[in-house]
Amino acid sequence: GQVCASGVAVIGSGHKVFGNTMILGVFPELYAILGLLVVILINGNIAG
């Protein structure tokens, strides 16, 4: 959240950092999705 908020503030002040802000904002979500996928796969192997 903090990275995205800072990125929006800097973009608003005229700097061209949209790409960097998007990449840094997406990384935590990517790891959350990967973690969820691992949990689902592990539970599937244990139950099956």
Short mmCIF file of N, CA and C in Angstrom, two decimals:
data_model
loop_
_atom_site.label_atom_id
_atom_site.label_comp_id
_atom_site.label_asym_id
_atom_site.label_seq_id
_atom_site.Cartn_x
_atom_site.Cartn_y
_atom_site.Cartn_z
N GLY A 1 0.80 -1.19 0.00
CA GLY A 1 0.00 0.00 0.00
C GLY A 1 0.85 1.26 0.00
N GLN A 2 1.91 1.24 0.79
CA GLN A 2 2.75 2.42 0.91
C GLN A 2 3.48 2.71 -0.41
N VAL A 3 3.95 1.67 -1.08
CA VAL A 3 4.65 1.87 -2.35
C VAL A 3 3.70 2.47 -3.38
N CYS A 4 2.48 1.96 -3.44
CA CYS A 4 1.51 2.47 -4.41
C CYS A 4 1.14 3.92 -4.11
N ALA A 5 0.95 4.23 -2.83
CA ALA A 5 0.61 5.60 -2.45
C ALA A 5 1.74 6.56 -2.79
N SER A 6 2.96 6.16 -2.52
CA SER A 6 4.11 7.01 -2.85
C SER A 6 4.25 7.16 -4.36
N GLY A 7 4.02 6.07 -5.09
CA GLY A 7 4.10 6.14 -6.55
C GLY A 7 3.07 7.08 -7.14
N VAL A 8 1.85 7.03 -6.62
CA VAL A 8 0.80 7.93 -7.10
C VAL A 8 1.17 9.38 -6.81
N ALA A 9 1.73 9.63 -5.63
CA ALA A 9 2.13 11.00 -5.28
C ALA A 9 3.23 11.50 -6.22
N VAL A 10 4.20 10.65 -6.52
CA VAL A 10 5.30 11.05 -7.39
C VAL A 10 4.81 11.24 -8.83
N ILE A 11 3.93 10.35 -9.29
CA ILE A 11 3.36 10.51 -10.63
C ILE A 11 2.59 11.82 -10.71
N GLY A 12 1.87 12.15 -9.65
CA GLY A 12 1.12 13.40 -9.61
C GLY A 12 2.01 14.62 -9.67
N SER A 13 3.24 14.50 -9.17
CA SER A 13 4.15 15.65 -9.19
C SER A 13 4.89 15.78 -10.52
N GLY A 14 4.61 14.86 -11.47
CA GLY A 14 5.14 15.03 -12.81
C GLY A 14 6.24 14.08 -13.21
N HIS A 15 6.66 13.20 -12.34
CA HIS A 15 7.73 12.26 -12.70
C HIS A 15 7.15 11.07 -13.45
N LYS A 16 7.95 10.45 -14.29
CA LYS A 16 7.50 9.32 -15.11
C LYS A 16 7.97 8.02 -14.48
N VAL A 17 7.25 7.56 -13.48
CA VAL A 17 7.61 6.33 -12.76
C VAL A 17 6.44 5.36 -12.72
N PHE A 18 5.53 5.47 -13.70
CA PHE A 18 4.34 4.61 -13.68
C PHE A 18 4.72 3.14 -13.77
N GLY A 19 5.63 2.79 -14.67
CA GLY A 19 6.03 1.40 -14.84
C GLY A 19 6.65 0.83 -13.58
N ASN A 20 7.55 1.58 -12.97
CA ASN A 20 8.20 1.11 -11.74
C ASN A 20 7.18 0.96 -10.62
N THR A 21 6.25 1.89 -10.52
CA THR A 21 5.23 1.82 -9.48
C THR A 21 4.36 0.58 -9.66
N MET A 22 3.97 0.30 -10.90
CA MET A 22 3.13 -0.87 -11.15
C MET A 22 3.87 -2.16 -10.82
N ILE A 23 5.13 -2.25 -11.22
CA ILE A 23 5.91 -3.47 -10.96
C ILE A 23 6.07 -3.68 -9.46
N LEU A 24 6.47 -2.65 -8.74
CA LEU A 24 6.69 -2.78 -7.30
C LEU A 24 5.38 -2.99 -6.55
N GLY A 25 4.28 -2.48 -7.07
CA GLY A 25 2.98 -2.68 -6.43
C GLY A 25 2.42 -4.08 -6.65
N VAL A 26 2.80 -4.72 -7.75
CA VAL A 26 2.25 -6.04 -8.09
C VAL A 26 3.02 -7.18 -7.42
N PHE A 27 4.29 -6.98 -7.10
CA PHE A 27 5.09 -8.07 -6.52
C PHE A 27 4.47 -8.69 -5.27
N PRO A 28 4.01 -7.93 -4.28
CA PRO A 28 3.42 -8.58 -3.10
C PRO A 28 2.17 -9.39 -3.44
N GLU A 29 1.37 -8.91 -4.37
CA GLU A 29 0.18 -9.65 -4.77
C GLU A 29 0.55 -10.94 -5.49
N LEU A 30 1.60 -10.88 -6.30
CA LEU A 30 2.06 -12.08 -6.99
C LEU A 30 2.48 -13.15 -5.99
N TYR A 31 3.22 -12.76 -4.96
CA TYR A 31 3.65 -13.73 -3.96
C TYR A 31 2.46 -14.26 -3.17
N ALA A 32 1.45 -13.45 -2.93
CA ALA A 32 0.26 -13.93 -2.23
C ALA A 32 -0.47 -14.97 -3.07
N ILE A 33 -0.58 -14.73 -4.37
CA ILE A 33 -1.24 -15.70 -5.26
C ILE A 33 -0.44 -16.99 -5.34
N LEU A 34 0.88 -16.88 -5.44
CA LEU A 34 1.72 -18.09 -5.48
C LEU A 34 1.60 -18.88 -4.18
N GLY A 35 1.56 -18.18 -3.05
CA GLY A 35 1.38 -18.86 -1.77
C GLY A 35 0.05 -19.59 -1.69
N LEU A 36 -1.00 -18.96 -2.16
CA LEU A 36 -2.32 -19.60 -2.18
C LEU A 36 -2.31 -20.84 -3.08
N LEU A 37 -1.67 -20.73 -4.23
CA LEU A 37 -1.57 -21.87 -5.14
C LEU A 37 -0.82 -23.03 -4.50
N VAL A 38 0.26 -22.74 -3.80
CA VAL A 38 1.03 -23.79 -3.12
C VAL A 38 0.18 -24.47 -2.06
N VAL A 39 -0.57 -23.70 -1.29
CA VAL A 39 -1.42 -24.28 -0.25
C VAL A 39 -2.48 -25.19 -0.87
N ILE A 40 -3.09 -24.75 -1.96
CA ILE A 40 -4.11 -25.57 -2.63
C ILE A 40 -3.50 -26.86 -3.15
N LEU A 41 -2.32 -26.77 -3.75
CA LEU A 41 -1.67 -27.97 -4.28
C LEU A 41 -1.27 -28.93 -3.17
N ILE A 42 -0.76 -28.40 -2.06
CA ILE A 42 -0.37 -29.26 -0.93
C ILE A 42 -1.59 -29.95 -0.35
N ASN A 43 -2.68 -29.21 -0.16
CA ASN A 43 -3.90 -29.81 0.38
C ASN A 43 -4.47 -30.86 -0.56
N GLY A 44 -4.36 -30.64 -1.84
CA GLY A 44 -4.84 -31.62 -2.81
C GLY A 44 -4.05 -32.91 -2.76
N ASN A 45 -2.75 -32.81 -2.55
CA ASN A 45 -1.91 -34.01 -2.47
C ASN A 45 -2.15 -34.77 -1.18
N ILE A 46 -2.38 -34.07 -0.08
CA ILE A 46 -2.61 -34.74 1.20
C ILE A 46 -3.96 -35.46 1.18
N ALA A 47 -4.99 -34.79 0.66
CA ALA A 47 -6.33 -35.38 0.65
C ALA A 47 -6.43 -36.52 -0.37
N GLY A 48 -5.71 -36.40 -1.47
CA GLY A 48 -5.83 -37.38 -2.54
C GLY A 48 -4.91 -38.52 -2.30
#
